[in-house]
Tab-separated table of C-alpha atoms in Angstrom:
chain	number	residue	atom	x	y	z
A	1	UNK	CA	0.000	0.000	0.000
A	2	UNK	CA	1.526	3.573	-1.084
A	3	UNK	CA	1.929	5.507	1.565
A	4	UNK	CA	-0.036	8.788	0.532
A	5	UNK	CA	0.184	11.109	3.844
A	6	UNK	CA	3.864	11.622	3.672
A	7	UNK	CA	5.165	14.758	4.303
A	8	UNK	CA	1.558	16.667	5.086
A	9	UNK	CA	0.543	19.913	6.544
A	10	UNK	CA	3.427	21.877	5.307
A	11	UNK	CA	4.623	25.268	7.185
A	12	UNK	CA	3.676	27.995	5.256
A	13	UNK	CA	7.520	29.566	5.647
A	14	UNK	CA	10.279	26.342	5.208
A	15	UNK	CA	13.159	26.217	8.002
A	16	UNK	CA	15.961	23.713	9.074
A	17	UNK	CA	14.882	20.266	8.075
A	18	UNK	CA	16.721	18.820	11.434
A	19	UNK	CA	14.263	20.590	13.622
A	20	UNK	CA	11.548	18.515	12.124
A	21	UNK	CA	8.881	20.892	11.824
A	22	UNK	CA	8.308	21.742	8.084
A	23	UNK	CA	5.765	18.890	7.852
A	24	UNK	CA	4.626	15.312	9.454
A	25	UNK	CA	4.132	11.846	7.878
A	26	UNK	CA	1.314	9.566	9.348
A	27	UNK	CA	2.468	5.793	8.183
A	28	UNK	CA	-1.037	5.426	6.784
A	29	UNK	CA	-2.663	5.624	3.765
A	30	UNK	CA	-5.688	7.352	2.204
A	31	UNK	CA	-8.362	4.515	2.013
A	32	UNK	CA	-10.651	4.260	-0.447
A	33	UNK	CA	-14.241	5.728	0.340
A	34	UNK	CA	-17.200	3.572	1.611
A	35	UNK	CA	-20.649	4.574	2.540
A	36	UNK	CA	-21.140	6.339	5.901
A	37	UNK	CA	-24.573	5.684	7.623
A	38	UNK	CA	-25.133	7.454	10.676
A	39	UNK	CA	-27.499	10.785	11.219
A	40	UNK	CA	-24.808	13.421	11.524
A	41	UNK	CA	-27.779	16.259	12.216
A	42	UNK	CA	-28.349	17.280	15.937
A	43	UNK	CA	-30.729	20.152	16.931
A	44	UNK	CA	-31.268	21.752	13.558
A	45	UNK	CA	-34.811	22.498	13.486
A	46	UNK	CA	-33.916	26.320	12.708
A	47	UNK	CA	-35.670	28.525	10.666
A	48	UNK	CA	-33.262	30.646	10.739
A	49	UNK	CA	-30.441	29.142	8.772
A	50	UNK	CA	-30.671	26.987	5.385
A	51	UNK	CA	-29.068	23.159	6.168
A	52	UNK	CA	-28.439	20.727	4.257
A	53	UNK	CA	-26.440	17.314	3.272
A	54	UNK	CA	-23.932	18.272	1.261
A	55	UNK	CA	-24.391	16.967	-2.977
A	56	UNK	CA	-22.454	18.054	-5.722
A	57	UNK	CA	-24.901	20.421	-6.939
A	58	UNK	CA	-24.409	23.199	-4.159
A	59	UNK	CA	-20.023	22.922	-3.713
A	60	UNK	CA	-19.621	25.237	-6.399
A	61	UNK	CA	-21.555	27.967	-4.514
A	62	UNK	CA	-17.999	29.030	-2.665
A	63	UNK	CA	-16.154	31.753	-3.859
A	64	UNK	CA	-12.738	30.068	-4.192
A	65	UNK	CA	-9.323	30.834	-2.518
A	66	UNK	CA	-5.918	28.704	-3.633
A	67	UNK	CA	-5.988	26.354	-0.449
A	68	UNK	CA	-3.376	23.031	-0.659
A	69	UNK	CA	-4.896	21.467	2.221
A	70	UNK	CA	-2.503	18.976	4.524
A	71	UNK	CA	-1.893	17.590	0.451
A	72	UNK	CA	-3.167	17.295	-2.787
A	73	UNK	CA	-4.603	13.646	-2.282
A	74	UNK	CA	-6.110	14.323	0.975
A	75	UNK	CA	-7.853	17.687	0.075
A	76	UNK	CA	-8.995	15.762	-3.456
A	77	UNK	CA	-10.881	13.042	-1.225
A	78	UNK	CA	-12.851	15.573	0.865
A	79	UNK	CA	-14.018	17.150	-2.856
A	80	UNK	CA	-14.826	14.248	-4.666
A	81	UNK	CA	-15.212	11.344	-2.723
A	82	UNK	CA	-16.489	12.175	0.712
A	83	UNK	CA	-19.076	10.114	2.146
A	84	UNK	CA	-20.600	12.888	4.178
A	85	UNK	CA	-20.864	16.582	5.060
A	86	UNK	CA	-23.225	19.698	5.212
A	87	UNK	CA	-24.467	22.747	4.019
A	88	UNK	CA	-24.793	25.499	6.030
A	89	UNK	CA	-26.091	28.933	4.292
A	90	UNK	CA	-27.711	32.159	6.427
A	91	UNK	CA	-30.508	34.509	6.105
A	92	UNK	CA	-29.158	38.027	5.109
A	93	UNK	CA	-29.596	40.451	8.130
A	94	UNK	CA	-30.562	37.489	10.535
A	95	UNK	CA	-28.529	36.564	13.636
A	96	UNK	CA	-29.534	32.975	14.846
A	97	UNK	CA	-30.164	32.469	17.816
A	98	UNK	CA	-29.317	28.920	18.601
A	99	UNK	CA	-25.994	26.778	17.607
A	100	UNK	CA	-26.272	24.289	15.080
A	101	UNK	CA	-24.832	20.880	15.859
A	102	UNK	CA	-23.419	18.294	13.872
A	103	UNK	CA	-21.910	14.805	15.158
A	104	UNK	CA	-19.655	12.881	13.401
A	105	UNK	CA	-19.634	9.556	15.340
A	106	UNK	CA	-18.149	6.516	13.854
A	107	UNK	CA	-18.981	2.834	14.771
A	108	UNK	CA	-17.232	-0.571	14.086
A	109	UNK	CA	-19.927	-0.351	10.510
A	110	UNK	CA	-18.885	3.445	10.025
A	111	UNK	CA	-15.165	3.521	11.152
A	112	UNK	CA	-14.441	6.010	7.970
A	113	UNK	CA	-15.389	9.324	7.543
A	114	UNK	CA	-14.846	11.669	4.803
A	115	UNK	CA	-16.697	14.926	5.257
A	116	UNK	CA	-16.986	17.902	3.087
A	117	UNK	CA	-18.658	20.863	4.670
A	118	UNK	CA	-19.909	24.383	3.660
A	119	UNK	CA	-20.965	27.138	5.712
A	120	UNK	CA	-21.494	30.432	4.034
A	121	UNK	CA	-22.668	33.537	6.030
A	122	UNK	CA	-24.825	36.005	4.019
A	123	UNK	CA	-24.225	39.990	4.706
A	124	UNK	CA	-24.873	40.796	8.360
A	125	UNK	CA	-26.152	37.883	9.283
A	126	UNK	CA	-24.570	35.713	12.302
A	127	UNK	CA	-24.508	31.824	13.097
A	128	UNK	CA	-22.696	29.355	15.343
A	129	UNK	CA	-21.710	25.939	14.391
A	130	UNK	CA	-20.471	23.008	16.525
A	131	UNK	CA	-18.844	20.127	14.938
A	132	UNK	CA	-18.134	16.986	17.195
A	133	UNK	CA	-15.675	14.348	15.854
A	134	UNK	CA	-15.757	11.244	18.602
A	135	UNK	CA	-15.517	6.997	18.433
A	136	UNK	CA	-14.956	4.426	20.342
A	137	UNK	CA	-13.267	2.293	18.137
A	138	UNK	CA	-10.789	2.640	15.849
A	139	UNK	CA	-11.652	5.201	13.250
A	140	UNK	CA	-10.248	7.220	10.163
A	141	UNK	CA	-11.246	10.671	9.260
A	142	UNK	CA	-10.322	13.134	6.866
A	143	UNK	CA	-11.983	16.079	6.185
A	144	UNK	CA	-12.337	19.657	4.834
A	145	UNK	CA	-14.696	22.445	6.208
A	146	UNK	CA	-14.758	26.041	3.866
A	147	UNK	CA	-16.375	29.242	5.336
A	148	UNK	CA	-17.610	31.936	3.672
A	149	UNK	CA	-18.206	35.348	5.492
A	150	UNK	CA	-19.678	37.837	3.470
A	151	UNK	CA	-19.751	41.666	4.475
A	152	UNK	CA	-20.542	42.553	8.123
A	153	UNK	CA	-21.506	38.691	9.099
A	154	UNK	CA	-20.017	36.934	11.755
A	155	UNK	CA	-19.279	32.792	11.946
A	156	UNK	CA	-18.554	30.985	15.136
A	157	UNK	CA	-17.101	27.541	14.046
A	158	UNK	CA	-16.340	25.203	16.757
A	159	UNK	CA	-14.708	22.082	16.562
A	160	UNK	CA	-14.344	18.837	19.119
A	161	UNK	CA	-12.526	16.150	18.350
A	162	UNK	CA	-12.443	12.781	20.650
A	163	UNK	CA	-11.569	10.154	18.555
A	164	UNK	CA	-10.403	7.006	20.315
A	165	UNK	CA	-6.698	6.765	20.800
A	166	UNK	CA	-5.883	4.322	17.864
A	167	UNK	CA	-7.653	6.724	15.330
A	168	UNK	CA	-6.079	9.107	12.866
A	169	UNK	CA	-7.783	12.603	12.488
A	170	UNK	CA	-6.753	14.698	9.381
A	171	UNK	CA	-8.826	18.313	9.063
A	172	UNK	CA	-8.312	20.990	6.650
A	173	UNK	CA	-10.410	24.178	6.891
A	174	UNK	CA	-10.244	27.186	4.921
A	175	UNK	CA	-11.865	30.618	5.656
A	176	UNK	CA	-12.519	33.768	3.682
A	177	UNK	CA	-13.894	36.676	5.455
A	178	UNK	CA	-15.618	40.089	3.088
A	179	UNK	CA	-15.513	43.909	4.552
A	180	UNK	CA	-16.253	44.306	8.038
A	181	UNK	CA	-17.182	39.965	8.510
A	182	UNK	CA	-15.041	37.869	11.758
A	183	UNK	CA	-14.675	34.451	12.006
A	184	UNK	CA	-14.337	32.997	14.987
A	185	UNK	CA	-12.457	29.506	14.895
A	186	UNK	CA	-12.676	27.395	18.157
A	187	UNK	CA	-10.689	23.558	18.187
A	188	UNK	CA	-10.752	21.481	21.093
A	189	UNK	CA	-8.127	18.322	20.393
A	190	UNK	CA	-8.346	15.590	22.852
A	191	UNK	CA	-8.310	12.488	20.755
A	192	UNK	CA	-6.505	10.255	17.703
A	193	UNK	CA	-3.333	8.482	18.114
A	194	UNK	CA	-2.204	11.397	14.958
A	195	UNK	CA	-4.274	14.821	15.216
A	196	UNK	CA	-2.973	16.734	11.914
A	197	UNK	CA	-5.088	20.253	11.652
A	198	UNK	CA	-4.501	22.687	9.014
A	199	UNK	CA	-6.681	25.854	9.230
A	200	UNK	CA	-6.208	28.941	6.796
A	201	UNK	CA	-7.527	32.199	6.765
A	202	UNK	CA	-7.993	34.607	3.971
A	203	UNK	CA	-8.893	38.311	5.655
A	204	UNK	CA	-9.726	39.802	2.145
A	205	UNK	CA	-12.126	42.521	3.246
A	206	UNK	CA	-11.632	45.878	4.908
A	207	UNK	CA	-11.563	45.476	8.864
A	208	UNK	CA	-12.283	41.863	8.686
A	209	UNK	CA	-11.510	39.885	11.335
A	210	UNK	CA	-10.237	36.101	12.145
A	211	UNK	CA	-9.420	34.700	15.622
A	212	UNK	CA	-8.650	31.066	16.763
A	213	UNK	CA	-8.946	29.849	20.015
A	214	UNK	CA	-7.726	25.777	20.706
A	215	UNK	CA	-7.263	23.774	23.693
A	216	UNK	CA	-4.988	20.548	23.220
A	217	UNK	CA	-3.989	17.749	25.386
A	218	UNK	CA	-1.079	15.103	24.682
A	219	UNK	CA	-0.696	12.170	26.151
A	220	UNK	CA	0.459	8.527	25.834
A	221	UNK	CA	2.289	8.347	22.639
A	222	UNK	CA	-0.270	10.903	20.298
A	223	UNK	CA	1.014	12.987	17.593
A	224	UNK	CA	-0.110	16.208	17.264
A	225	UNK	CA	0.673	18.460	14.479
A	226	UNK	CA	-1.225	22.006	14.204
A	227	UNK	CA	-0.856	24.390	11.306
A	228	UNK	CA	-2.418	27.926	11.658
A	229	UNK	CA	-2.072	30.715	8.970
A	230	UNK	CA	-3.677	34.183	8.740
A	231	UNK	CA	-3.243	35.920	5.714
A	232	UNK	CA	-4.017	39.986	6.248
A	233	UNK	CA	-4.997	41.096	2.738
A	234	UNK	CA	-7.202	44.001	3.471
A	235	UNK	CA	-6.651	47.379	5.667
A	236	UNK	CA	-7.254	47.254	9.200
A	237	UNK	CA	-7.467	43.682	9.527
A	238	UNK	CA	-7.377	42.125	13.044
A	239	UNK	CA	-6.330	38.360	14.161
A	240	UNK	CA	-5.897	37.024	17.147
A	241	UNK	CA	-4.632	33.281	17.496
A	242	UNK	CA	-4.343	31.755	21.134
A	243	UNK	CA	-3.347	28.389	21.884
A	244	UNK	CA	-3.020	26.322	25.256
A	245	UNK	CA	-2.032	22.955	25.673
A	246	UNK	CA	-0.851	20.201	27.597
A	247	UNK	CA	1.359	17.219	27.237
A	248	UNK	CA	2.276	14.121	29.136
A	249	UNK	CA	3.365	11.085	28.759
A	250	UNK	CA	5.816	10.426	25.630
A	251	UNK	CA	3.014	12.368	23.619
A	252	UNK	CA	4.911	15.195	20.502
A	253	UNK	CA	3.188	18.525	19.532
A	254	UNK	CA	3.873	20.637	16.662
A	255	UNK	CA	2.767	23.665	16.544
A	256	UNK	CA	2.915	26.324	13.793
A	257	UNK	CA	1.316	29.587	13.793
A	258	UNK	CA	1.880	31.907	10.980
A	259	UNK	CA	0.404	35.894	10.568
A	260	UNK	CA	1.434	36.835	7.229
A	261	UNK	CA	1.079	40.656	6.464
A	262	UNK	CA	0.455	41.098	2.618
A	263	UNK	CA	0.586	43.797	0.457
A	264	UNK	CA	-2.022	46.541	0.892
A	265	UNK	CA	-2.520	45.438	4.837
A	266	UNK	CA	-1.698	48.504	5.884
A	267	UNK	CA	-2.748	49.848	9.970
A	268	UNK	CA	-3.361	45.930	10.380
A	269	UNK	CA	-2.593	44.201	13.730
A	270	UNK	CA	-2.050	40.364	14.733
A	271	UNK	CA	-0.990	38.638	17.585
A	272	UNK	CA	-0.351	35.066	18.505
A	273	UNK	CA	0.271	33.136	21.777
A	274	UNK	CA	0.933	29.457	22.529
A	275	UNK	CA	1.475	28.382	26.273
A	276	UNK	CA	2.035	24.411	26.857
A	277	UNK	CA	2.258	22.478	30.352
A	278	UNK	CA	4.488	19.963	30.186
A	279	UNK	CA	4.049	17.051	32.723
A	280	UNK	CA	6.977	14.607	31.549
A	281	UNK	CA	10.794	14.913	30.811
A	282	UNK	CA	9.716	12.346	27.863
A	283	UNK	CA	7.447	14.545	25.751
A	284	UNK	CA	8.320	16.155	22.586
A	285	UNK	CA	7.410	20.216	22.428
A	286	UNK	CA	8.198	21.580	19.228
A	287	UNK	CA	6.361	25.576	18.242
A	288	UNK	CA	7.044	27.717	15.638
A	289	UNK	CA	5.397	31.615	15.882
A	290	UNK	CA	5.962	33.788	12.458
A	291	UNK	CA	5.339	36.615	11.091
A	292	UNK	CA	5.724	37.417	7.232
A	293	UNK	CA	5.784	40.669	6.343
A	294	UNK	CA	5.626	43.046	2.984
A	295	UNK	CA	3.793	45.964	4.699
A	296	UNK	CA	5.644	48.494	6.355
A	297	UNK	CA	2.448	49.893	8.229
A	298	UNK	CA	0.976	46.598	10.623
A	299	UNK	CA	1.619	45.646	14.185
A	300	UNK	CA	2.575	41.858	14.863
A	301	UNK	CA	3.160	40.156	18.114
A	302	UNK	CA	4.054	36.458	18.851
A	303	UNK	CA	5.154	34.525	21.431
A	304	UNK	CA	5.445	30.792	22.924
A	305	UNK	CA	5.982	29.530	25.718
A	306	UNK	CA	6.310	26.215	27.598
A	307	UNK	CA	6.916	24.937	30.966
A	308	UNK	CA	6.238	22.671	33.868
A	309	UNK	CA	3.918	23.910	36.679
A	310	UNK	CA	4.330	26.522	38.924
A	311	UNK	CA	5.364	24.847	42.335
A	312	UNK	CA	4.190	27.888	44.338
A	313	UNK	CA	0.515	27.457	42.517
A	314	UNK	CA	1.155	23.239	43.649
A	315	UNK	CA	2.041	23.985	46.547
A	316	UNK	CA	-0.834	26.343	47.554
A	317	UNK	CA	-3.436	23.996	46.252
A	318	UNK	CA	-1.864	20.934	47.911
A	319	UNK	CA	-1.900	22.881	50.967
A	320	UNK	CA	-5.722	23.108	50.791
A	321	UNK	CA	-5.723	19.046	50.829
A	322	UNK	CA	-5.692	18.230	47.010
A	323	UNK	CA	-3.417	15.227	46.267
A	324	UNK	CA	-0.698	16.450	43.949
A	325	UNK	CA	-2.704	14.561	41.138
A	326	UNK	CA	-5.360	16.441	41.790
A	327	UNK	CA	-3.701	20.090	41.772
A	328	UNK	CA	-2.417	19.281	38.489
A	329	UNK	CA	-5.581	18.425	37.081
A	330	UNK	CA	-7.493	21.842	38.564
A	331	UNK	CA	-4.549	23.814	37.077
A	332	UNK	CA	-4.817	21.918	33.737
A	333	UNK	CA	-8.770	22.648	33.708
A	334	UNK	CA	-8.464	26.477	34.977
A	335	UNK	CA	-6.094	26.485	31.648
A	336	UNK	CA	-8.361	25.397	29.494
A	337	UNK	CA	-11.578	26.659	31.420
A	338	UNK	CA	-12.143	30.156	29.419
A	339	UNK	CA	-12.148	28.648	25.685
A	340	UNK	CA	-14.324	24.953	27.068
A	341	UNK	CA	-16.858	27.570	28.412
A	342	UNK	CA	-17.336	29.354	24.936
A	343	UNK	CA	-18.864	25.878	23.952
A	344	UNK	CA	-22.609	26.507	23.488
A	345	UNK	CA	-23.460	23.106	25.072
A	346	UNK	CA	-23.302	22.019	29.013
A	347	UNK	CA	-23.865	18.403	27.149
A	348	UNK	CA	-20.416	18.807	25.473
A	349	UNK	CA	-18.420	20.604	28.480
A	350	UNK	CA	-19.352	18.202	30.644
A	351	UNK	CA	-17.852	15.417	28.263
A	352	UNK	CA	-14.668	17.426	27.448
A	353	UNK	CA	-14.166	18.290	31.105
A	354	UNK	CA	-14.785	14.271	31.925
A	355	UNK	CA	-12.247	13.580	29.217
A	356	UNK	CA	-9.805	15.452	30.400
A	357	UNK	CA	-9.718	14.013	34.062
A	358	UNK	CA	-9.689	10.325	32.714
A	359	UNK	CA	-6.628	11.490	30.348
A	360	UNK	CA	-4.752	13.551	33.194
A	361	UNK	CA	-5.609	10.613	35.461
A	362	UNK	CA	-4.255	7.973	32.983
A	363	UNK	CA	-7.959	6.063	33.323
């Protein structure tokens, strides 16, 4: 079997090959597509939004950006041979006012999914959508979500993914945001023995906005390889992309983060900030923060940042009888707290939250 997930999710800017962080290789390959049988709609009675499953007939409806995906075979099996996905269009000048959910589960039957999804915001409208990923069982899943945010709308995408831990997880997203229009891009990565995320962002309109918010945790022996890029095309663009993680166990995390600052950006400003607990000498902590530049006039900031716990902070909690298994953990959650609690479901905190204390306490 040919190996076709070799070298993925490339940086956007190449470095030193020895630090091993231009790209990853998953020792898998693509297989072939096979039906997928399981209702992936939750609460989506909504007038207020257009959904549907996604057919060949509507993908053309998205205004195109050049997007390469983790690769070229990957991103070619979410576009013409995915077994599921939706469709996700607003009402001009209508906020919704509830979240629409969508649950890709797979089962020993429907252990592959390949999902192609669509969610375009019409002008000044505004609509959340929650995407959970999560098995049992072994599972494969590659997939591509697009966003369109026309003038003045806003999108709230939020992602969970709890694979089980012999599962490999490959996502590609790509966003593209009009005059005055935010996206909002929430990932929460708990499961799959190999995470690999890529998520792009096209700011093409004036004072359009993109932020990313994402909560990780690494532990046994998972691979985790995250790939973040911002592209400021239009004047007096904002982004904002925040990261916190933690790792244990002999788990490896790559992060990249890139703000790139084209031509034309001008009086633009992006920041970027990864923090990562590490709770074991034998985890690998690799993160890359940059910022590309060919406007004079645009304010970038980056940092990351890694380290064990703070023994004062132990030490205090411990002194209010926690075990020092338990201090860790309510540090870990008051980490992660402010982006879980963005989550528009007490359903789904609860289960990340649950998750997190049977991965911290090795259950």
């Amino acid at each position: 079997m040919i190996n076709t997930l070799n070298k993925i999710n490339n940086i956007p800017m190449r470095t030193w090959r020895w630090l091993g962080v231009n790209n990853v290789t998953v020792d898998e390959a693509l297989p072939q597509s096979k039906e997928y049988n399981l209702n992936i709609l939750g609460e989506t009675e909504n007038n207020e939004v257009k959904i549907k499953l996604m057919s060949k007939n509507i993908s053309s409806e998205f205004i195109p950006s050049k997007y390469e995906g983790l690769n070229e075979a990957s991103l070619e099996q979410c576009k013409n041979s995915y077994n599921t996905g939706i469709y996700v269009n607003s009402i001009i000048d209508k906020k919704a006012s509830r979240p629409i959910f969508i649950n890709y589960k797979a089962d020993e039957e429907n252990n592959l999914i390949i999902d192609n999804n669509l969610i375009i915001a019409e002008e000044n409208s505004e609509l959340t959508v929650v995407i959970n990923y999560n098995s049992k069982v072994p599972a494969f899943h590659n997939g591509l979500t697009q966003i369109y945010a026309k003038k003045g709308s806003i999108v709230n995408l939020i992602k969970i993914q709890e694979f089980s831990d012999t599962s490999t997880h490959l996502d590609a997203n790509l966003a593209q945001a009009e005059d005055n229009a935010v996206v909002n891009y929430t990932e929460v990565t708990l499961g799959s023995q190999y995470s690999i995320t890529n998520y792009k962002a096209d700011l093409k309109g004036y004072k359009s906005i993109g932020n990313i918010e994402t909560i990780y945790l690494g532990d046994k022996e998972r691979n985790l390889d995250i790939n973040y890029l911002i592209n400021h095309y239009g004047k007096e663009t904002r982004s904002d992309i925040e990261a916190r993680g933690a790792l244990l166990d002999e788990s490896k995390k790559v992060f990249k983060g890139t703000l790139d600052f084209k031509k034309g950006s001008n009086k633009s400003k992006g920041k970027e900030e990864e923090y990562t607990i590490l709770l074991s000498p034998k985890v690998t902590n690799k993160s890359v923060p940059i910022l590309l530049c060919t406007e004079e006039d645009v304010d970038g900031q980056h940092a990351a940042s890694s380290g064990r716990i703070d023994e004062n902070r132990l030490f205090y909690i411990m002194s209010r009888g926690f075990s020092e298994a338990e201090a860790k953990k309510l540090i870990i959650e008051a980490t992660f707290n402010p982006i879980i609690d963005k989550i528009p479901s007490e359903e789904l905190k609860t289960s990340i939250s649950n998750s997190i204390r049977r991965k911290l306490s090795d259950e």
